[in-house]
Tab-separated table of C-alpha atoms in Angstrom:
chain	number	residue	atom	x	y	z
E	1	MET	CA	-21.725	-61.821	-112.016
E	2	GLN	CA	-22.630	-65.415	-114.516
E	3	ILE	CA	-25.662	-67.093	-113.806
E	4	GLY	CA	-26.152	-70.786	-114.051
E	5	TYR	CA	-28.613	-73.339	-114.445
E	6	LYS	CA	-28.471	-76.676	-112.346
E	7	LEU	CA	-29.459	-79.630	-114.334
E	8	ALA	CA	-31.403	-81.943	-111.891
E	9	ALA	CA	-30.419	-85.443	-112.639
E	10	GLU	CA	-32.259	-86.507	-109.673
E	11	GLY	CA	-35.814	-85.673	-111.997
E	12	TYR	CA	-34.468	-86.662	-115.804
E	13	GLY	CA	-33.631	-88.999	-117.507
E	14	PRO	CA	-29.882	-88.219	-119.459
E	15	GLU	CA	-32.147	-87.650	-123.206
E	16	GLU	CA	-34.018	-84.848	-121.108
E	17	LEU	CA	-31.569	-83.059	-119.450
E	18	VAL	CA	-29.373	-82.961	-122.678
E	19	ARG	CA	-31.996	-80.813	-124.543
E	20	GLN	CA	-32.251	-79.011	-121.396
E	21	ALA	CA	-28.519	-77.586	-121.456
E	22	GLU	CA	-29.566	-76.173	-125.399
E	23	LEU	CA	-32.568	-74.188	-124.055
E	24	ALA	CA	-29.791	-72.804	-120.940
E	25	GLU	CA	-27.614	-71.998	-124.062
E	26	ARG	CA	-30.665	-70.055	-126.022
E	27	SER	CA	-32.065	-68.490	-123.053
E	28	GLY	CA	-28.557	-66.825	-122.175
E	29	PHE	CA	-26.988	-68.824	-119.461
E	30	ASP	CA	-23.699	-69.053	-118.991
E	31	PHE	CA	-23.163	-72.294	-117.466
E	32	VAL	CA	-24.920	-75.367	-116.891
E	33	GLU	CA	-23.996	-77.555	-113.618
E	34	ILE	CA	-25.252	-80.934	-112.918
E	35	SER	CA	-25.293	-83.192	-109.520
E	36	ASP	CA	-23.320	-86.311	-110.151
E	37	HIS	CA	-24.794	-88.608	-108.138
E	38	PHE	CA	-25.774	-92.226	-107.812
E	39	HIS	CA	-29.143	-92.479	-106.481
E	40	PRO	CA	-32.367	-89.536	-106.095
E	41	TRP	CA	-32.688	-88.081	-103.209
E	42	LEU	CA	-36.464	-88.916	-103.622
E	43	ASP	CA	-37.747	-92.720	-105.497
E	44	ASN	CA	-40.271	-90.296	-106.442
E	45	GLN	CA	-37.583	-88.210	-108.146
E	46	GLY	CA	-37.158	-91.012	-110.422
E	47	HIS	CA	-34.084	-90.483	-112.265
E	48	SER	CA	-29.854	-90.570	-111.939
E	49	PRO	CA	-28.270	-91.350	-114.918
E	50	PHE	CA	-24.281	-90.926	-115.243
E	51	ALA	CA	-23.025	-87.365	-115.313
E	52	TRP	CA	-20.237	-87.821	-116.989
E	53	SER	CA	-21.656	-89.049	-120.011
E	54	VAL	CA	-24.556	-86.172	-119.889
E	55	LEU	CA	-21.693	-83.743	-120.251
E	56	GLY	CA	-20.244	-85.875	-123.282
E	57	ALA	CA	-23.337	-85.094	-124.952
E	58	ILE	CA	-23.693	-81.679	-124.022
E	59	ALA	CA	-20.397	-80.968	-124.933
E	60	ALA	CA	-21.022	-82.057	-128.050
E	61	ARG	CA	-24.544	-80.561	-128.902
E	62	THR	CA	-23.371	-77.297	-127.604
E	63	GLU	CA	-21.154	-74.523	-128.555
E	64	ARG	CA	-21.064	-71.273	-125.925
E	65	ILE	CA	-21.842	-72.332	-122.451
E	66	GLY	CA	-19.700	-73.872	-119.714
E	67	LEU	CA	-20.449	-77.382	-117.904
E	68	ALA	CA	-19.361	-77.825	-114.381
E	69	THR	CA	-20.422	-81.234	-112.193
E	70	GLY	CA	-22.256	-79.802	-108.860
E	71	VAL	CA	-20.289	-81.730	-107.819
E	72	THR	CA	-18.518	-84.616	-107.485
E	73	CYS	CA	-16.676	-86.597	-105.375
E	74	PRO	CA	-14.006	-88.399	-106.189
E	75	THR	CA	-12.134	-90.978	-103.109
E	76	VAL	CA	-14.917	-93.661	-102.824
E	77	ARG	CA	-17.569	-94.311	-105.599
E	78	TYR	CA	-14.767	-93.057	-107.599
E	79	HIS	CA	-10.167	-92.851	-107.054
E	80	PRO	CA	-8.994	-89.272	-107.662
E	81	ALA	CA	-6.959	-90.825	-111.000
E	82	ILE	CA	-10.637	-91.699	-112.896
E	83	VAL	CA	-12.011	-87.781	-112.252
E	84	ALA	CA	-8.667	-86.410	-113.416
E	85	GLN	CA	-8.778	-88.400	-116.502
E	86	ALA	CA	-12.395	-88.249	-117.063
E	87	ALA	CA	-12.247	-83.932	-116.472
E	88	ALA	CA	-9.616	-83.594	-118.385
E	89	THR	CA	-11.142	-85.209	-121.499
E	90	LEU	CA	-14.525	-83.337	-121.285
E	91	GLY	CA	-12.157	-79.919	-121.039
E	92	LEU	CA	-10.696	-81.347	-124.622
E	93	LEU	CA	-14.178	-82.211	-125.795
E	94	SER	CA	-15.590	-78.922	-124.523
E	95	GLY	CA	-13.254	-76.921	-126.001
E	96	GLY	CA	-12.022	-75.754	-122.107
E	97	ARG	CA	-15.675	-74.921	-121.078
E	98	PHE	CA	-15.564	-77.714	-117.962
E	99	THR	CA	-14.969	-76.511	-114.879
E	100	LEU	CA	-14.500	-79.228	-112.046
E	101	GLY	CA	-16.573	-79.362	-109.276
E	102	ILE	CA	-15.554	-81.386	-106.062
E	103	GLY	CA	-16.506	-81.997	-102.679
E	104	SER	CA	-16.036	-84.835	-100.231
E	105	GLY	CA	-19.559	-86.578	-100.897
E	106	GLU	CA	-22.378	-87.511	-99.400
E	107	ARG	CA	-23.298	-91.248	-97.681
E	108	LEU	CA	-26.347	-91.400	-100.260
E	109	ASN	CA	-23.621	-91.763	-103.394
E	110	GLU	CA	-20.473	-92.814	-101.631
E	111	HIS	CA	-21.577	-96.590	-99.512
E	112	VAL	CA	-22.841	-98.169	-102.961
E	113	VAL	CA	-19.571	-99.573	-104.183
E	114	GLY	CA	-19.597	-101.280	-100.724
E	115	ARG	CA	-16.309	-99.389	-99.611
E	116	GLY	CA	-17.832	-97.737	-96.971
E	117	PHE	CA	-18.400	-94.043	-95.821
E	118	PRO	CA	-15.980	-92.089	-92.919
E	119	ASP	CA	-18.267	-91.143	-90.161
E	120	SER	CA	-15.775	-88.379	-89.732
E	121	VAL	CA	-16.187	-85.370	-91.564
E	122	HIS	CA	-12.321	-84.792	-90.881
E	123	VAL	CA	-10.985	-87.718	-92.017
E	124	ARG	CA	-13.115	-87.011	-95.378
E	125	HIS	CA	-11.556	-83.688	-95.908
E	126	GLU	CA	-8.356	-85.139	-95.218
E	127	MET	CA	-9.609	-88.102	-98.318
E	128	LEU	CA	-10.299	-84.773	-100.360
E	129	ARG	CA	-7.084	-82.763	-99.765
E	130	GLU	CA	-4.809	-86.418	-101.078
E	131	ALA	CA	-7.594	-86.760	-104.003
E	132	LEU	CA	-6.936	-83.190	-104.626
E	133	GLU	CA	-3.226	-83.551	-105.181
E	134	ILE	CA	-3.972	-86.489	-107.206
E	135	ILE	CA	-5.929	-84.895	-109.927
E	136	ARG	CA	-3.529	-81.856	-109.308
E	137	LEU	CA	-0.103	-84.228	-110.358
E	138	LEU	CA	-1.537	-86.055	-112.920
E	139	TRP	CA	-2.517	-83.324	-114.071
E	140	ARG	CA	1.093	-82.072	-114.317
E	141	GLY	CA	1.841	-85.252	-117.405
E	142	GLY	CA	4.088	-87.526	-117.185
E	143	TYR	CA	3.655	-90.941	-115.155
E	144	ARG	CA	3.254	-90.579	-111.644
E	145	SER	CA	2.900	-92.066	-107.633
E	146	TYR	CA	1.240	-91.020	-104.855
E	147	ASP	CA	1.253	-92.707	-101.435
E	148	GLY	CA	-0.593	-90.999	-99.047
E	149	ARG	CA	-2.509	-92.126	-95.888
E	150	TYR	CA	-5.889	-92.999	-97.833
E	151	LEU	CA	-5.482	-92.960	-101.390
E	152	ARG	CA	-2.257	-93.842	-103.190
E	153	VAL	CA	-1.354	-93.609	-107.279
E	154	GLU	CA	0.867	-95.993	-109.003
E	155	ASP	CA	2.534	-96.028	-111.969
E	156	ALA	CA	-0.306	-93.258	-113.461
E	157	ARG	CA	-0.168	-91.471	-116.768
E	158	ILE	CA	-3.151	-89.119	-118.837
E	159	PHE	CA	-2.350	-89.335	-122.098
E	160	ASP	CA	-4.937	-86.767	-123.069
E	161	LEU	CA	-4.132	-83.419	-121.621
E	162	PRO	CA	-5.929	-79.493	-122.108
E	163	ALA	CA	-3.270	-77.422	-123.125
E	164	ALA	CA	-4.841	-75.554	-119.605
E	165	PRO	CA	-6.011	-77.701	-117.255
E	166	PRO	CA	-9.798	-77.434	-116.326
E	167	LEU	CA	-10.252	-75.203	-113.133
E	168	ILE	CA	-11.651	-77.048	-109.993
E	169	ALA	CA	-14.390	-75.300	-107.476
E	170	VAL	CA	-14.557	-77.209	-104.184
E	171	ALA	CA	-17.619	-78.159	-101.930
E	172	ALA	CA	-17.949	-76.546	-98.816
E	173	GLY	CA	-20.493	-76.158	-95.628
E	174	GLY	CA	-18.066	-75.291	-94.056
E	175	GLU	CA	-14.779	-73.318	-92.572
E	176	GLU	CA	-12.300	-75.997	-92.858
E	177	ALA	CA	-13.432	-77.286	-96.353
E	178	ALA	CA	-13.349	-73.606	-97.586
E	179	GLU	CA	-9.463	-73.475	-96.346
E	180	ILE	CA	-8.761	-77.203	-98.401
E	181	ALA	CA	-10.743	-74.752	-100.735
E	182	ALA	CA	-8.669	-72.361	-100.913
E	183	ALA	CA	-5.314	-74.124	-100.882
E	184	LEU	CA	-5.779	-76.581	-103.673
E	185	GLY	CA	-8.752	-74.910	-105.387
E	186	ASP	CA	-9.532	-72.211	-107.969
E	187	GLY	CA	-13.154	-71.477	-106.625
E	188	LEU	CA	-15.808	-72.701	-104.312
E	189	PHE	CA	-19.085	-73.806	-104.174
E	190	ALA	CA	-21.168	-73.414	-101.293
E	191	THR	CA	-25.276	-74.273	-101.360
E	192	GLU	CA	-25.841	-72.243	-98.746
E	193	PRO	CA	-25.684	-68.238	-97.916
E	194	ARG	CA	-23.022	-68.377	-95.578
E	195	GLN	CA	-20.879	-65.564	-95.635
E	196	GLU	CA	-17.977	-66.844	-92.705
E	197	ILE	CA	-17.699	-69.803	-95.331
E	198	VAL	CA	-16.612	-66.964	-97.850
E	199	GLN	CA	-14.378	-65.250	-94.906
E	200	ARG	CA	-12.635	-68.388	-94.219
E	201	TYR	CA	-11.228	-68.396	-98.445
E	202	HIS	CA	-10.965	-64.849	-98.462
E	203	ASP	CA	-9.007	-65.170	-95.807
E	204	SER	CA	-7.027	-68.400	-96.670
E	205	GLY	CA	-6.112	-67.037	-100.120
E	206	GLY	CA	-8.807	-67.814	-102.067
E	207	ALA	CA	-9.757	-65.730	-104.728
E	208	GLY	CA	-11.325	-67.660	-107.397
E	209	PRO	CA	-15.225	-68.004	-108.360
E	210	ARG	CA	-17.616	-68.723	-105.506
E	211	TYR	CA	-20.447	-70.869	-106.623
E	212	ALA	CA	-23.404	-70.748	-105.309
E	213	GLU	CA	-26.975	-72.848	-106.201
E	214	VAL	CA	-30.332	-70.616	-105.231
E	215	PRO	CA	-33.427	-72.850	-104.436
E	216	VAL	CA	-36.431	-71.565	-107.195
E	217	ALA	CA	-39.366	-72.951	-108.257
E	218	TRP	CA	-41.133	-71.600	-111.671
E	219	ALA	CA	-44.686	-72.251	-112.347
E	220	GLU	CA	-47.517	-69.897	-113.542
E	221	ASP	CA	-49.425	-70.341	-110.211
E	222	THR	CA	-47.289	-69.713	-106.719
E	223	HIS	CA	-49.053	-72.821	-105.344
E	224	ARG	CA	-48.740	-75.186	-108.226
E	225	ALA	CA	-44.403	-74.025	-107.348
E	226	ALA	CA	-44.141	-74.459	-104.096
E	227	ALA	CA	-46.243	-78.115	-104.352
E	228	ALA	CA	-43.792	-79.250	-107.054
E	229	ALA	CA	-41.148	-78.082	-105.056
E	230	LEU	CA	-42.615	-79.910	-101.550
E	231	GLU	CA	-43.408	-83.125	-103.748
E	232	THR	CA	-39.252	-83.965	-104.860
E	233	SER	CA	-37.109	-81.130	-103.148
E	234	ARG	CA	-38.261	-80.622	-99.908
E	235	TRP	CA	-34.868	-82.797	-98.655
E	236	ALA	CA	-33.714	-79.259	-99.710
E	237	VAL	CA	-35.038	-77.994	-96.871
E	238	THR	CA	-32.854	-80.114	-94.402
E	239	GLY	CA	-29.069	-78.875	-94.483
E	240	TRP	CA	-26.078	-80.252	-95.437
E	241	LYS	CA	-25.650	-82.775	-91.886
E	242	VAL	CA	-29.104	-84.336	-92.676
E	243	MET	CA	-27.987	-84.202	-96.383
E	244	SER	CA	-24.230	-85.472	-95.896
E	245	GLU	CA	-25.403	-89.210	-93.523
E	246	LEU	CA	-28.290	-90.216	-94.922
E	247	PRO	CA	-27.757	-93.420	-96.812
E	248	ASN	CA	-30.964	-93.761	-98.993
E	249	PRO	CA	-33.694	-91.548	-100.952
E	250	VAL	CA	-36.054	-93.675	-98.099
E	251	ASN	CA	-34.321	-92.340	-95.231
E	252	PHE	CA	-35.014	-88.889	-97.068
E	253	GLU	CA	-38.794	-89.549	-97.490
E	254	ALA	CA	-38.888	-90.207	-93.885
E	255	ALA	CA	-36.022	-87.149	-92.809
E	256	SER	CA	-38.585	-85.121	-94.478
E	257	THR	CA	-41.797	-85.782	-93.335
E	258	THR	CA	-42.176	-82.272	-91.728
E	259	VAL	CA	-41.705	-79.947	-93.738
E	260	ARG	CA	-44.399	-78.109	-95.396
E	261	GLU	CA	-45.464	-76.226	-98.023
E	262	GLU	CA	-44.353	-72.544	-96.340
E	263	ASP	CA	-41.475	-74.272	-95.564
E	264	ILE	CA	-40.583	-74.308	-99.325
E	265	LEU	CA	-42.166	-70.585	-99.642
E	266	ALA	CA	-39.503	-69.046	-96.699
E	267	GLN	CA	-36.511	-70.064	-98.429
E	268	PHE	CA	-37.552	-70.692	-102.184
E	269	ALA	CA	-38.301	-67.970	-104.774
E	270	CYS	CA	-41.809	-69.754	-106.226
E	271	GLY	CA	-44.045	-68.406	-109.253
E	272	THR	CA	-43.609	-65.428	-111.145
E	273	ASP	CA	-42.830	-62.373	-109.372
E	274	PRO	CA	-39.616	-61.074	-110.318
E	275	ASP	CA	-38.752	-59.270	-107.096
E	276	ARG	CA	-38.887	-62.709	-105.110
E	277	TYR	CA	-36.483	-64.241	-107.306
E	278	ALA	CA	-33.813	-60.871	-106.409
E	279	GLU	CA	-34.144	-60.942	-103.179
E	280	VAL	CA	-33.842	-65.130	-102.578
E	281	ALA	CA	-30.461	-64.610	-104.664
E	282	GLN	CA	-29.608	-61.491	-103.095
E	283	ASN	CA	-28.598	-63.077	-100.355
E	284	TYR	CA	-26.513	-65.248	-101.758
E	285	VAL	CA	-24.531	-61.975	-103.300
E	286	ASP	CA	-24.477	-60.559	-99.772
E	287	ALA	CA	-22.638	-63.428	-99.017
E	288	GLY	CA	-20.317	-63.264	-101.486
E	289	PHE	CA	-20.664	-65.489	-104.177
E	290	ASP	CA	-20.573	-64.356	-107.914
E	291	ARG	CA	-21.781	-67.494	-109.603
E	292	LEU	CA	-25.119	-67.912	-108.827
E	293	VAL	CA	-26.704	-71.913	-110.005
E	294	MET	CA	-30.828	-71.252	-110.312
E	295	GLN	CA	-31.782	-74.478	-109.392
E	296	ASN	CA	-35.695	-74.634	-110.587
E	297	ALA	CA	-37.626	-77.450	-108.268
E	298	GLY	CA	-40.497	-75.919	-110.675
E	299	PRO	CA	-42.838	-78.204	-113.032
E	300	ASP	CA	-42.246	-76.471	-116.723
E	301	PRO	CA	-37.689	-76.253	-117.245
E	302	ASP	CA	-39.233	-74.084	-120.633
E	303	GLY	CA	-41.818	-72.006	-119.026
E	304	PHE	CA	-38.741	-70.896	-116.103
E	305	ALA	CA	-36.022	-70.373	-119.200
E	306	ASP	CA	-38.362	-67.963	-120.668
E	307	PHE	CA	-39.139	-66.220	-117.500
E	308	TYR	CA	-35.542	-66.002	-116.985
E	309	HIS	CA	-34.646	-64.459	-120.397
E	310	ARG	CA	-37.731	-61.837	-120.193
E	311	GLU	CA	-37.497	-61.256	-116.250
E	312	LEU	CA	-34.262	-62.379	-114.545
E	313	ASP	CA	-31.423	-62.340	-116.704
E	314	GLN	CA	-30.328	-58.765	-116.433
E	315	ARG	CA	-31.842	-57.969	-113.002
E	316	LEU	CA	-29.842	-61.181	-111.713
E	317	ARG	CA	-26.488	-59.761	-113.152
E	318	ALA	CA	-26.869	-55.832	-111.386
E	319	LEU	CA	-27.078	-57.159	-108.455
E	320	THR	CA	-23.903	-56.154	-105.883
E	321	PRO	CA	-23.846	-57.390	-102.448
E	322	ARG	CA	-26.100	-54.465	-99.884
E	323	GLY	CA	-23.681	-52.114	-97.467
């Protein structure tokens, strides 16, 4: 079991995210994961810096902690050749500590370049397959070309490649994407504790690490923690279908107006009770995940890091599936 810390790029500027990564390393986390967004989910979050620049700075300012995108869409806003180059460079700068989290994306971030975002999930998945094939192809070295239905590469070569390419964890919100993760990835990434996704990944031949984001909100007072999560992270309870489809923060504002504090308390671990944190994390362990990412929506990242170090680190690592 490894435990990671989610860098909330929608809630903090680049300098603060680098500081939090350094704090996470000192607090005992195994890795940090950062979202790769163009927009925040809600306007009141107020930030969305370029994830790859932040990761480069983190690589230079840390020594041990792993780095990951959570996750990058390599099909619309980025071309997969650019993602392949960026990941290879970060693999070198981090001394092999980087994991490339890949997914089929959200309309929120991908529509901004004016190329549209496919309405069909199946088309998105086919584009993701082609993107992964292109990334793997370019990481083999030499000049490469690829002529797919949706994506193309012409005489492209990445000159700076690490001795071993970064691991690729593929995000899955359903069983079709889990099959892609097994076929073309080195690991699985998910946001919900759905055992059927892990099972399909295994049944399709997947045997790598399984990453999942665990919703938590730390503050000294449970109500204050839940209120903070409600203010900035209520979109998280809407489910992946909503999260992947809406185009702008104003739409998430409208879609989440009915979310209440009790909805947050039902899904998030809020406050300072270690038992509640273990209870929420256990759901993901039972579903088959072995890389748990603490996604803290509370107002005090330093307080949470101290709480994790004192109360959660060993307890979470000791969790095993029930039954």
